[in-house]
PDB file of C-alpha atoms and ligand atoms in Angstrom:
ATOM      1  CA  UNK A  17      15.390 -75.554 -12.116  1.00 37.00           C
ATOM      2  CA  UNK A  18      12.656 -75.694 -15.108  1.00 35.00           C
ATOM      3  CA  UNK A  19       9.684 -76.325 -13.926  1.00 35.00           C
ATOM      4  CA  UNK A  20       8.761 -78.819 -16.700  1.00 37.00           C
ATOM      5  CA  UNK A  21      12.197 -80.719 -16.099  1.00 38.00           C
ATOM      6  CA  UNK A  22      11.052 -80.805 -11.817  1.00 38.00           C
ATOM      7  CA  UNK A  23       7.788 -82.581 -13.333  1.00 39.00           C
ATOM      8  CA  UNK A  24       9.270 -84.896 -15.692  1.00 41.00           C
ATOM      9  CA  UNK A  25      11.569 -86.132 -12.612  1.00 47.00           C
ATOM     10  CA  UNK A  26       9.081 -86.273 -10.057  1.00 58.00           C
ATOM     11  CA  UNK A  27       6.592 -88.595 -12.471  1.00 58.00           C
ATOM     12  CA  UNK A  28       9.689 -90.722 -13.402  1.00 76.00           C
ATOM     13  CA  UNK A  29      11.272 -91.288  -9.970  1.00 85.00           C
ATOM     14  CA  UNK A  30      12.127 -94.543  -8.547  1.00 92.00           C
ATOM     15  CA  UNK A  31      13.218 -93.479  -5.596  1.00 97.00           C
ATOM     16  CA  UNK A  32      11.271 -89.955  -3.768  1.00 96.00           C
ATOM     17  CA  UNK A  33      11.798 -87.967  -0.826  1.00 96.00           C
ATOM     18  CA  UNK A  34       8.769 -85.258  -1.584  1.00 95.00           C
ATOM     19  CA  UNK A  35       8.778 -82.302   1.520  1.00 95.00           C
ATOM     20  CA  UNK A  36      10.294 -84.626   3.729  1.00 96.00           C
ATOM     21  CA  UNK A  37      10.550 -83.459   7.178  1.00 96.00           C
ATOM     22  CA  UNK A  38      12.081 -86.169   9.383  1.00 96.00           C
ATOM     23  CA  UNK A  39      14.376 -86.341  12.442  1.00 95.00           C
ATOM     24  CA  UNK A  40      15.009 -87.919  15.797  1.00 95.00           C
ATOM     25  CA  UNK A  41      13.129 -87.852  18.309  1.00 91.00           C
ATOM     26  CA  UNK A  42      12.147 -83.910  18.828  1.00 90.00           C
ATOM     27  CA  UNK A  43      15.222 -83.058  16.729  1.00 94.00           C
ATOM     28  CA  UNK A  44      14.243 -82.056  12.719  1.00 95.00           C
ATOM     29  CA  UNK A  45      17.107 -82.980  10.955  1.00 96.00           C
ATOM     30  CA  UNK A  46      15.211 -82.903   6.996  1.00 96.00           C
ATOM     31  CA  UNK A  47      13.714 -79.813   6.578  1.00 95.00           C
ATOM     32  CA  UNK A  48      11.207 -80.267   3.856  1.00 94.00           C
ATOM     33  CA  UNK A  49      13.973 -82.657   1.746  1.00 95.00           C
ATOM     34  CA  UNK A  50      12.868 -83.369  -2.082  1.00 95.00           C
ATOM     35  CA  UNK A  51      15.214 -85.678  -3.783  1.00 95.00           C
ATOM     36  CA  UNK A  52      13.903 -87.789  -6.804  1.00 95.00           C
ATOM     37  CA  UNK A  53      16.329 -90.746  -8.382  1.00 96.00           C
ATOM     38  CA  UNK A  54      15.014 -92.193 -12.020  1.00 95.00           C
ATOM     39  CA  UNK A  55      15.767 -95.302 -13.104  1.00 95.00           C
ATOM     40  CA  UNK A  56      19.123 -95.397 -15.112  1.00 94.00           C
ATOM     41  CA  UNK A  57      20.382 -92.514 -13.026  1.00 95.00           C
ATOM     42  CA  UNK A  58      23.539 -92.355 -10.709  1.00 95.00           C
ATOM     43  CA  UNK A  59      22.701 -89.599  -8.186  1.00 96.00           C
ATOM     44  CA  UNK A  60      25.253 -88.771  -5.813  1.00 95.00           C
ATOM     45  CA  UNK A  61      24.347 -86.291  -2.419  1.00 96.00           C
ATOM     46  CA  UNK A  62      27.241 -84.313  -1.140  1.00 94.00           C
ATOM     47  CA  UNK A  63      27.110 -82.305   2.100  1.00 92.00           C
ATOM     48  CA  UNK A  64      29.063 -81.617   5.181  1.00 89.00           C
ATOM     49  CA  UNK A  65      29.274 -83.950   8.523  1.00 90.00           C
ATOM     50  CA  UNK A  66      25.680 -83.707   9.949  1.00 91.00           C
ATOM     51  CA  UNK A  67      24.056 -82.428   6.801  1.00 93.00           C
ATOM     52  CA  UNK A  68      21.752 -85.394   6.382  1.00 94.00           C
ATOM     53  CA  UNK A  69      23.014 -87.761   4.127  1.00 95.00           C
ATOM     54  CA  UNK A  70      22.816 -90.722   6.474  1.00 94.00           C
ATOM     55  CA  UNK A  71      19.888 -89.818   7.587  1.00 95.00           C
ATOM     56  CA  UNK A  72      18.393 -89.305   4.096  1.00 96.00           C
ATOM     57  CA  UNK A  73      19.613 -93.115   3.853  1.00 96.00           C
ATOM     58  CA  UNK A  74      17.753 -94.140   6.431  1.00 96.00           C
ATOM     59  CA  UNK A  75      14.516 -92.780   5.390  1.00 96.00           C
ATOM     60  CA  UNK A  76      14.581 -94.812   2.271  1.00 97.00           C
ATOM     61  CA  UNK A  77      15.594 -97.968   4.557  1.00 96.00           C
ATOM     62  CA  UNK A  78      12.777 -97.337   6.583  1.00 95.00           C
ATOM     63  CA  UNK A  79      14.780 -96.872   9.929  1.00 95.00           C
ATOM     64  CA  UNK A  80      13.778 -93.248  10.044  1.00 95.00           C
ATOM     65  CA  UNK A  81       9.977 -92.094   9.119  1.00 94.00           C
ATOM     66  CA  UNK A  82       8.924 -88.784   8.333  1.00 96.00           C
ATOM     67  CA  UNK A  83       6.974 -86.682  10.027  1.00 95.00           C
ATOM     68  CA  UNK A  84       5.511 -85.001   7.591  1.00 96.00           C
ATOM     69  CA  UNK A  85       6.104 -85.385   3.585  1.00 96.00           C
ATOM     70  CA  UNK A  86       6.094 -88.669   1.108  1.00 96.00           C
ATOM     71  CA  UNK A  87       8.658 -91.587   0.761  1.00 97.00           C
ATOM     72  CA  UNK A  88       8.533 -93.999  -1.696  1.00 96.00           C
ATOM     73  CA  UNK A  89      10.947 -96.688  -2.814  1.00 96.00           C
ATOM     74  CA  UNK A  90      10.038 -98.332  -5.977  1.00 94.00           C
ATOM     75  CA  UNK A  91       6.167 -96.924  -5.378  1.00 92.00           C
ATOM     76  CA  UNK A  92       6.651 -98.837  -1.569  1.00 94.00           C
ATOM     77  CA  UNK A  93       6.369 -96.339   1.627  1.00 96.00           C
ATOM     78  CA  UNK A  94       9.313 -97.565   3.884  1.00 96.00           C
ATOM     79  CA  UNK A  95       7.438 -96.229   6.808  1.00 94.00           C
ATOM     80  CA  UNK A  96       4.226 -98.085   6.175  1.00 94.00           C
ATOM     81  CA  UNK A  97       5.563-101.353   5.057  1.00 93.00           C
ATOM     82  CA  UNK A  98       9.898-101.355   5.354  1.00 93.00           C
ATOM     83  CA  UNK A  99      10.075-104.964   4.203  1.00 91.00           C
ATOM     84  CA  UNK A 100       8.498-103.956   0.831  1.00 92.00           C
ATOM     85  CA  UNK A 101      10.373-101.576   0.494  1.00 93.00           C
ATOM     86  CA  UNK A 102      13.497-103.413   1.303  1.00 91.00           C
ATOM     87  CA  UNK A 103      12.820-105.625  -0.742  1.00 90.00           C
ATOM     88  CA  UNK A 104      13.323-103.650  -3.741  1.00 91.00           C
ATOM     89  CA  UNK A 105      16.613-102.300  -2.931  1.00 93.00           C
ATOM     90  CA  UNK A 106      19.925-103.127  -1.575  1.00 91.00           C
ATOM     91  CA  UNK A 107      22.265-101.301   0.552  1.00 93.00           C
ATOM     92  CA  UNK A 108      25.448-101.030   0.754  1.00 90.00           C
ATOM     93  CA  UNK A 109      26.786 -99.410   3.310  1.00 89.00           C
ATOM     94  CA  UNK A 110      30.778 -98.156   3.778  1.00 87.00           C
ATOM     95  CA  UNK A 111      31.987-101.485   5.067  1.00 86.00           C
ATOM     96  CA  UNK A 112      29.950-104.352   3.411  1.00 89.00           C
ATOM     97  CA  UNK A 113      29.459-106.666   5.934  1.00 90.00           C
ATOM     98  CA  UNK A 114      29.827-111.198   4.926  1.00 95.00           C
ATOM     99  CA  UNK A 115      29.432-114.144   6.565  1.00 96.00           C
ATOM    100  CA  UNK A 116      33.339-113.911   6.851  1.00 96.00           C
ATOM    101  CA  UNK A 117      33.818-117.675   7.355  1.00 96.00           C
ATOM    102  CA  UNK A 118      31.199-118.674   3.887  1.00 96.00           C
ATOM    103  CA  UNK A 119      33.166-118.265   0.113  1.00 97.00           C
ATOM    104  CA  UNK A 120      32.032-115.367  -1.903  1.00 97.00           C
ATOM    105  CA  UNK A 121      29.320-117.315  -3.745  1.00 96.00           C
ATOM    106  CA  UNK A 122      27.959-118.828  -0.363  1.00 96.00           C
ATOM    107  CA  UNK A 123      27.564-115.409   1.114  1.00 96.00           C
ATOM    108  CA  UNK A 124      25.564-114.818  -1.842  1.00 96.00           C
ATOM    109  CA  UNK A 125      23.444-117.594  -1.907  1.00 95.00           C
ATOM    110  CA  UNK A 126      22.659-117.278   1.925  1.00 94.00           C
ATOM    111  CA  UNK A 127      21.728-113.826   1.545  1.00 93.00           C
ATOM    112  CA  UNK A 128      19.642-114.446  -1.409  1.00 93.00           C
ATOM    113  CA  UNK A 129      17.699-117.169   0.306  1.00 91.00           C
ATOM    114  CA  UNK A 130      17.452-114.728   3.065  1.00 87.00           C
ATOM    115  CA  UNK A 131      15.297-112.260   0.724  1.00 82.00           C
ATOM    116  CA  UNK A 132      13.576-115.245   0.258  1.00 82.00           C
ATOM    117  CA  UNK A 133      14.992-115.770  -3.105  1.00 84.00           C
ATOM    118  CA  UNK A 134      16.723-119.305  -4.354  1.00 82.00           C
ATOM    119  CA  UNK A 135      19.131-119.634  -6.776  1.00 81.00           C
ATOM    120  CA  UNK A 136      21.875-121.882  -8.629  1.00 87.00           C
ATOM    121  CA  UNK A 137      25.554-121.602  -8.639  1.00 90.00           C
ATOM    122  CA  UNK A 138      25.572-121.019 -12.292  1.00 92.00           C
ATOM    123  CA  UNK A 139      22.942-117.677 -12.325  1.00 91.00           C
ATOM    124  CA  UNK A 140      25.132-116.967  -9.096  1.00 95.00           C
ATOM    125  CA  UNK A 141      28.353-116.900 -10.802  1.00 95.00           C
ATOM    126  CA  UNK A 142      27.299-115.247 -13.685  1.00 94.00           C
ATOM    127  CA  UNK A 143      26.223-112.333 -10.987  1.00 92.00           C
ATOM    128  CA  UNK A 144      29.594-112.328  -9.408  1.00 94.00           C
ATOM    129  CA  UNK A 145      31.481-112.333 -12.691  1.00 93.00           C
ATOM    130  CA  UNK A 146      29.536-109.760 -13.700  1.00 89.00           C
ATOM    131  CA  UNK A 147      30.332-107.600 -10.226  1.00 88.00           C
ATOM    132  CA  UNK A 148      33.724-107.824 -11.570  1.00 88.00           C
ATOM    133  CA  UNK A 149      35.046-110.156  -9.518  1.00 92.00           C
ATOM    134  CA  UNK A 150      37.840-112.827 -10.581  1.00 94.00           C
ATOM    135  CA  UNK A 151      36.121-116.666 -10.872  1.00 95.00           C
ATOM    136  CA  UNK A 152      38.945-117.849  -8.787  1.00 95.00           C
ATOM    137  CA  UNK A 153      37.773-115.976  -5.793  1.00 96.00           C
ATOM    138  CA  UNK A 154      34.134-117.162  -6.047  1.00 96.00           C
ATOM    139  CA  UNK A 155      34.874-120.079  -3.784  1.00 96.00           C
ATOM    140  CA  UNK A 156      37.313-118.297  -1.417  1.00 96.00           C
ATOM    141  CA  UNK A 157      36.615-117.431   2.211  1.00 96.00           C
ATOM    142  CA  UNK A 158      35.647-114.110   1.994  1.00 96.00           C
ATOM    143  CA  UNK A 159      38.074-113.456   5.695  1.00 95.00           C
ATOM    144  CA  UNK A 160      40.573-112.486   3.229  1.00 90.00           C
ATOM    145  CA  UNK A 161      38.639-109.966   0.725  1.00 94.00           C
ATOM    146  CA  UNK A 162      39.910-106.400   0.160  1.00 90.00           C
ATOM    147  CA  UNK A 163      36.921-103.582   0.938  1.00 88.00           C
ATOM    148  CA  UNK A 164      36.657-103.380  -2.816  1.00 88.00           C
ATOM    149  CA  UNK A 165      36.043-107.184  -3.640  1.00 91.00           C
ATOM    150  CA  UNK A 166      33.388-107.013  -1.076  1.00 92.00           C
ATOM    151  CA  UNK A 167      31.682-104.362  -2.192  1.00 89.00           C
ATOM    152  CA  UNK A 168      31.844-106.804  -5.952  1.00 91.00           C
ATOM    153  CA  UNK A 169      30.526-109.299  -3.624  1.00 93.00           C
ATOM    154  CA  UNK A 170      27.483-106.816  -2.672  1.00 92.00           C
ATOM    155  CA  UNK A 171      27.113-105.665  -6.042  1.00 89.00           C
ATOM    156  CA  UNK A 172      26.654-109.039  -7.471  1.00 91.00           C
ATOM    157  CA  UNK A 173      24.223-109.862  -4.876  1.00 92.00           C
ATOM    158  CA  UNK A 174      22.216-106.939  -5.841  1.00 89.00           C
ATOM    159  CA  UNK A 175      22.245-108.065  -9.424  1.00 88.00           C
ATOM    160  CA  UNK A 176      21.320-111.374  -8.276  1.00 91.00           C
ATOM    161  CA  UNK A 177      18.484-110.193  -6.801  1.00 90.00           C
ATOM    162  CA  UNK A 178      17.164-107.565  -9.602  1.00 88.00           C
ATOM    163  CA  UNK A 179      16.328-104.867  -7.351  1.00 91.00           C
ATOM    164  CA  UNK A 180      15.308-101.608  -8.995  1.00 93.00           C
ATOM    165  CA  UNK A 181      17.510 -99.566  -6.610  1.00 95.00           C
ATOM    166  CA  UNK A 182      20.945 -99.269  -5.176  1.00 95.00           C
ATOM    167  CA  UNK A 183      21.954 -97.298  -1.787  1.00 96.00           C
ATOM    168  CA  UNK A 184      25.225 -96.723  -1.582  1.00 94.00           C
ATOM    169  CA  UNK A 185      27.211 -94.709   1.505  1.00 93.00           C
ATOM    170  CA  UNK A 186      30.622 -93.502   1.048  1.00 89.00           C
ATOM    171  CA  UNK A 187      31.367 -96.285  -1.334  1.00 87.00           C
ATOM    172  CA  UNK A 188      34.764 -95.362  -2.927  1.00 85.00           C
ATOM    173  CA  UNK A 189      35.967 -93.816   0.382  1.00 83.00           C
ATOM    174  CA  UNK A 190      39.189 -95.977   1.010  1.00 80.00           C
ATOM    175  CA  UNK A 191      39.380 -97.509  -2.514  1.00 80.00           C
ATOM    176  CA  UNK A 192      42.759 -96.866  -4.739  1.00 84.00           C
ATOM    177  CA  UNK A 193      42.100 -95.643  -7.788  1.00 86.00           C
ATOM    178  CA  UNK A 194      42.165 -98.811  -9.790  1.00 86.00           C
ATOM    179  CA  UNK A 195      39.113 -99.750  -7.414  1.00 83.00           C
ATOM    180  CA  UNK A 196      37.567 -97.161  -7.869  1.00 87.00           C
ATOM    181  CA  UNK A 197      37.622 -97.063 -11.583  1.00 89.00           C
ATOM    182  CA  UNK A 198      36.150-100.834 -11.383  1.00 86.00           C
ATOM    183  CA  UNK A 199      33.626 -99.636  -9.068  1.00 88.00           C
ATOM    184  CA  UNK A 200      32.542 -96.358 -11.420  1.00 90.00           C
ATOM    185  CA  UNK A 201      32.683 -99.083 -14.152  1.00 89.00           C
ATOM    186  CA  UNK A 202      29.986-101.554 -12.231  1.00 88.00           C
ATOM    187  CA  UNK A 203      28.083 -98.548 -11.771  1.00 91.00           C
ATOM    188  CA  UNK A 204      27.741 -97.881 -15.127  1.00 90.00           C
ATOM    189  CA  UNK A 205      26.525-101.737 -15.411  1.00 87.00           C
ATOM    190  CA  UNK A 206      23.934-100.915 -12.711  1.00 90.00           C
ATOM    191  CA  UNK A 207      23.023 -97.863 -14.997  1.00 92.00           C
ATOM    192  CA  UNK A 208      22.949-100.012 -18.346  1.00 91.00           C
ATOM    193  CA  UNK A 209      20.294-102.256 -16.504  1.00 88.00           C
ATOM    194  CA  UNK A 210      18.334 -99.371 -15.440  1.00 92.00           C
ATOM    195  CA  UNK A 211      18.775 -99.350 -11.324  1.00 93.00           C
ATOM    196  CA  UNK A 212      18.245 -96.176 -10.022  1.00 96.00           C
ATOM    197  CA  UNK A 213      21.387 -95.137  -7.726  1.00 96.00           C
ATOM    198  CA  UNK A 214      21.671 -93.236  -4.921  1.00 97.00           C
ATOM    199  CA  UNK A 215      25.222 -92.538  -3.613  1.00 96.00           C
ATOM    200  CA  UNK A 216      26.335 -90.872  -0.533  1.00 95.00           C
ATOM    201  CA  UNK A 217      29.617 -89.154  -0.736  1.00 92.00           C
ATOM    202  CA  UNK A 218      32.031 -86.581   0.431  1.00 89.00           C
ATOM    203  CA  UNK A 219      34.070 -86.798  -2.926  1.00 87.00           C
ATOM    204  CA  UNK A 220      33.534 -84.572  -5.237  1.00 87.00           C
ATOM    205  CA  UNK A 221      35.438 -84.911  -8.041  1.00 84.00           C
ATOM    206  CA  UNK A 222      34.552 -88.723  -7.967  1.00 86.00           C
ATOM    207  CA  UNK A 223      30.877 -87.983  -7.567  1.00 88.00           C
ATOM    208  CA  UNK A 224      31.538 -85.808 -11.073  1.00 87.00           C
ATOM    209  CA  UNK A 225      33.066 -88.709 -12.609  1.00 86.00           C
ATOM    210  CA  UNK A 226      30.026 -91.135 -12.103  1.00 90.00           C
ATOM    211  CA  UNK A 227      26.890 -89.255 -11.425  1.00 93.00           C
ATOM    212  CA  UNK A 228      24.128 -88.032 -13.777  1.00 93.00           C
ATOM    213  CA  UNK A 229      22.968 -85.076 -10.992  1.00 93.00           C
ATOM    214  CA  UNK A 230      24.914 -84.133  -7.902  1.00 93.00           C
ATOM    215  CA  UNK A 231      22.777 -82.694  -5.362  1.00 94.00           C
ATOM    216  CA  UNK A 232      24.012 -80.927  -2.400  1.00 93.00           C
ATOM    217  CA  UNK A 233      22.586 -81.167   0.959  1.00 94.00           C
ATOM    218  CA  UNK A 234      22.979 -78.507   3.871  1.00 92.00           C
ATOM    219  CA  UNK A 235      21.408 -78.805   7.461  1.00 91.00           C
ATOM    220  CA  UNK A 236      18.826 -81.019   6.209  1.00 92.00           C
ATOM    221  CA  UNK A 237      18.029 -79.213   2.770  1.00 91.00           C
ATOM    222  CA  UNK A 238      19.130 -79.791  -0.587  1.00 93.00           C
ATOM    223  CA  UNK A 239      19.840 -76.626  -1.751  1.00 91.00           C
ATOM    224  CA  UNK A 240      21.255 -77.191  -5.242  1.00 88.00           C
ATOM    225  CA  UNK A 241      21.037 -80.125  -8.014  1.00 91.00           C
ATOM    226  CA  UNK A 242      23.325 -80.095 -11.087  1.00 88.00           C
ATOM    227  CA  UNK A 243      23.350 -82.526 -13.764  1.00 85.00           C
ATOM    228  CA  UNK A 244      25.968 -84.229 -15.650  1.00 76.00           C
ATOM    229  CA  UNK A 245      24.412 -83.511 -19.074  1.00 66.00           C
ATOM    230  CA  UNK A 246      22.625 -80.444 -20.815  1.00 58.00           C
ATOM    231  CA  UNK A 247      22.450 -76.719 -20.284  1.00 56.00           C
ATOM    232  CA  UNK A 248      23.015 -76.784 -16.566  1.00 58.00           C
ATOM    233  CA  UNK A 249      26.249 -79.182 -17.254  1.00 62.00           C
ATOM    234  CA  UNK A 250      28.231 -79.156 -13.416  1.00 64.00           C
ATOM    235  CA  UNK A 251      31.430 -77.428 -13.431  1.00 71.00           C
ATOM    236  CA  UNK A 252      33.431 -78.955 -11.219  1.00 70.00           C
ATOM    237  CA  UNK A 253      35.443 -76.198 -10.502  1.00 69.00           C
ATOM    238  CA  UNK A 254      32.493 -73.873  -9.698  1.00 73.00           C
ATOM    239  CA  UNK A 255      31.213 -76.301  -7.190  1.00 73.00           C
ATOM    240  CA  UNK A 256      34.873 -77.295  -5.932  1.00 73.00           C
ATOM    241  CA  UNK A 257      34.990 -73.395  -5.047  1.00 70.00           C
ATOM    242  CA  UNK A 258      31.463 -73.243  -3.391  1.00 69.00           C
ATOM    243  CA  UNK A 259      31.249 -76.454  -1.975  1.00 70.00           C
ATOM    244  CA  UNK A 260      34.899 -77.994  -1.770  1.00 66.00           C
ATOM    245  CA  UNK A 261      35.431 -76.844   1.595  1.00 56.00           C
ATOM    246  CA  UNK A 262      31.934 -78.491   3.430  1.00 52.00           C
ATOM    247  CA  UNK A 263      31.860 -81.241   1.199  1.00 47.00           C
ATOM    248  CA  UNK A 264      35.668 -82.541   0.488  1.00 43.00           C
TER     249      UNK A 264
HETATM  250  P1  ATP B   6      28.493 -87.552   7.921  1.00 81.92           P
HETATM  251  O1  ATP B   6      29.049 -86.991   6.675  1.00 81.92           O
HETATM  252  O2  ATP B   6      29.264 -87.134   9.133  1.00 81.92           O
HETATM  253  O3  ATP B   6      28.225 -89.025   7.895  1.00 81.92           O
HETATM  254  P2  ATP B   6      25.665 -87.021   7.462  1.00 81.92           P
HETATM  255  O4  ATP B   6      25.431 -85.937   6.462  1.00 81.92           O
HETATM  256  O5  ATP B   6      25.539 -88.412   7.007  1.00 81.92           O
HETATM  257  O6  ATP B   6      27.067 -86.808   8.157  1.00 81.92           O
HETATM  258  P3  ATP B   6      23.726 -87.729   9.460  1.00 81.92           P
HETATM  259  O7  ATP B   6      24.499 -88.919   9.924  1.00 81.92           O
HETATM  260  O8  ATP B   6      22.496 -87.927   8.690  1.00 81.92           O
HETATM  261  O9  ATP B   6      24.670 -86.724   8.656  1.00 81.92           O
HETATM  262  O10 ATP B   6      23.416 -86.879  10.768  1.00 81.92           O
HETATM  263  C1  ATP B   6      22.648 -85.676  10.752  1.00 81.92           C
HETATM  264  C2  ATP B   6      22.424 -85.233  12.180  1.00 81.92           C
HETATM  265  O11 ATP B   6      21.634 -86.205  12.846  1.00 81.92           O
HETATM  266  C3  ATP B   6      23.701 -85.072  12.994  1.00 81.92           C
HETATM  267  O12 ATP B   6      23.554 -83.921  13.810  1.00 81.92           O
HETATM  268  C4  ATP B   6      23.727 -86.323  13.856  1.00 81.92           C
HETATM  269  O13 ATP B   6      24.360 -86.058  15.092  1.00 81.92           O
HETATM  270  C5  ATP B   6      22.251 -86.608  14.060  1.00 81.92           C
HETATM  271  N1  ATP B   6      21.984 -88.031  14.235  1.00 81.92           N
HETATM  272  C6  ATP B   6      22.340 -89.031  13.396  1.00 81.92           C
HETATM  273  N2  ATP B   6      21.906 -90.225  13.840  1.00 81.92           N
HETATM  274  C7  ATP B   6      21.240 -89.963  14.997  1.00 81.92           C
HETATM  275  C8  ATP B   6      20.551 -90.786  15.945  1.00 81.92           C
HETATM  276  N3  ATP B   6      20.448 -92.113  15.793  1.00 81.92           N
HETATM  277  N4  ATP B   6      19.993 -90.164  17.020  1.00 81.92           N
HETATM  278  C9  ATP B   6      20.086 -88.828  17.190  1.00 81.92           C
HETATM  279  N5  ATP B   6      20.712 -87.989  16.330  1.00 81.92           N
HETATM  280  C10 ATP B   6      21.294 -88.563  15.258  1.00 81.92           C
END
């Protein structure tokens, strides 16, 4: 990569992992990881079982701290001061989990005045209608929601809330693909409204339908970024070939 275009990212980033070393306990499992997210920009990580990703998650959470290296969320160190930087993301992880016995909008409402934010139905609605979700669910038990109107619950909780920055693991994994065109779609909302998105996946060819760079991690190392747009354009195929069989 250019080294002007690894400056321009690194001053712009919402979301940095600079020389991040991090593991568990005596076992490294980032070796020196540098991942930068923008705002406006869907990044998704590939890599295979026990390359990192989760882990990479869980740095930005603030569950994991480096041992050496920078982490910041939105300018917040997670490792310093985790509620800060919780505060200016949400997470989503594979299975979103609700307050199964509240409606869609109460789960939203709870968890807002959890963050220690209030707010009316009508701002709330507007959230979930614009998470895609069908008014005539808003006030539904959410016992009965399919894993892709929760994840339009989660979505229009994070809109609720205006954070800067979306985590997402595995989202589309189980989805059919009319769900998963709605959730590409909301991503592009997220996008539009200049969130900076970090996705976890195994999927490829999904990842190359929504994201703006693809970066691949192996054993802890991110050892190649492509971007959607401009001169180093991904070819799916060429990565398919070189990275289809770790990272399908
Ligand atoms: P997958 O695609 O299977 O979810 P991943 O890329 O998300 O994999 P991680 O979950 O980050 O990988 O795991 C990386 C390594 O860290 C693995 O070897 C895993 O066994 C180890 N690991 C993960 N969580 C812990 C933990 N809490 N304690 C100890 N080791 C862990």
């Amino acid at each position: 990569m250019e080294t002007c275009l690894t400056t321009a990212t690194h001053t712009d980033a919402v979301l940095e992992a600079t020389g991040v070393v991090a593991g568990y306990g005596r076992k490294t499992i980032l070796h020196g990881l540098d991942l930068h997210v923008r705002a406006g920009e869907i990044y998704a990580l590939l890599g295979a079982n026990g390359a990192g990703k989760t882990t990479t998650l869980s740095l930005f959470l603030g569950f994991v701290a480096p041992s050496a290296g920078q982490v910041r969320v939105h300018r917040a160190d997670p490792a310093a001061s985790p509620e800060e930087a919780r505060r200016r993301l949400a997470y989503i992880p594979e299975n979103v989990a609700l307050y199964e016995h509240l409606s869609a909008r109460e789960n939203v409402a709870y968890l807002l005045a959890l963050a220690g934010q209030s707010a009316a139905d009508a701002p709330i609605d507007a959230s979930l209608a614009a998470a895609g979700l069908a008014a005539d669910a808003f006030d539904r038990r959410v016992a009965g929601f399919s894993k892709g109107m929760r994840q339009k619950v989660a979505i229009g909780l994070a809109l609720a809330r205006r954070v800067p920055v979306l985590l997402l693991d595995e989202p589309t994994s189980g989805l059919d693909p009319q769900a998963t065109a709605e959730f590409n779609r909301l991503l592009g909302v997220l996008r539009g409204e200049g969130v900076a998105v970090l996705m976890v996946t195994h999927d490829l060819l999904g990842a190359a339908d929504v994201a703006d760079r693809i970066g691949f991690l192996d054993a802890g190392r991110l050892v190649e970024e492509v971007a959607a747009t401009g001169a180093d354009r991904f070819d799916v195929r060429s990565l398919h070939r070189r990275y289809g069989g770790q990272a399908a």
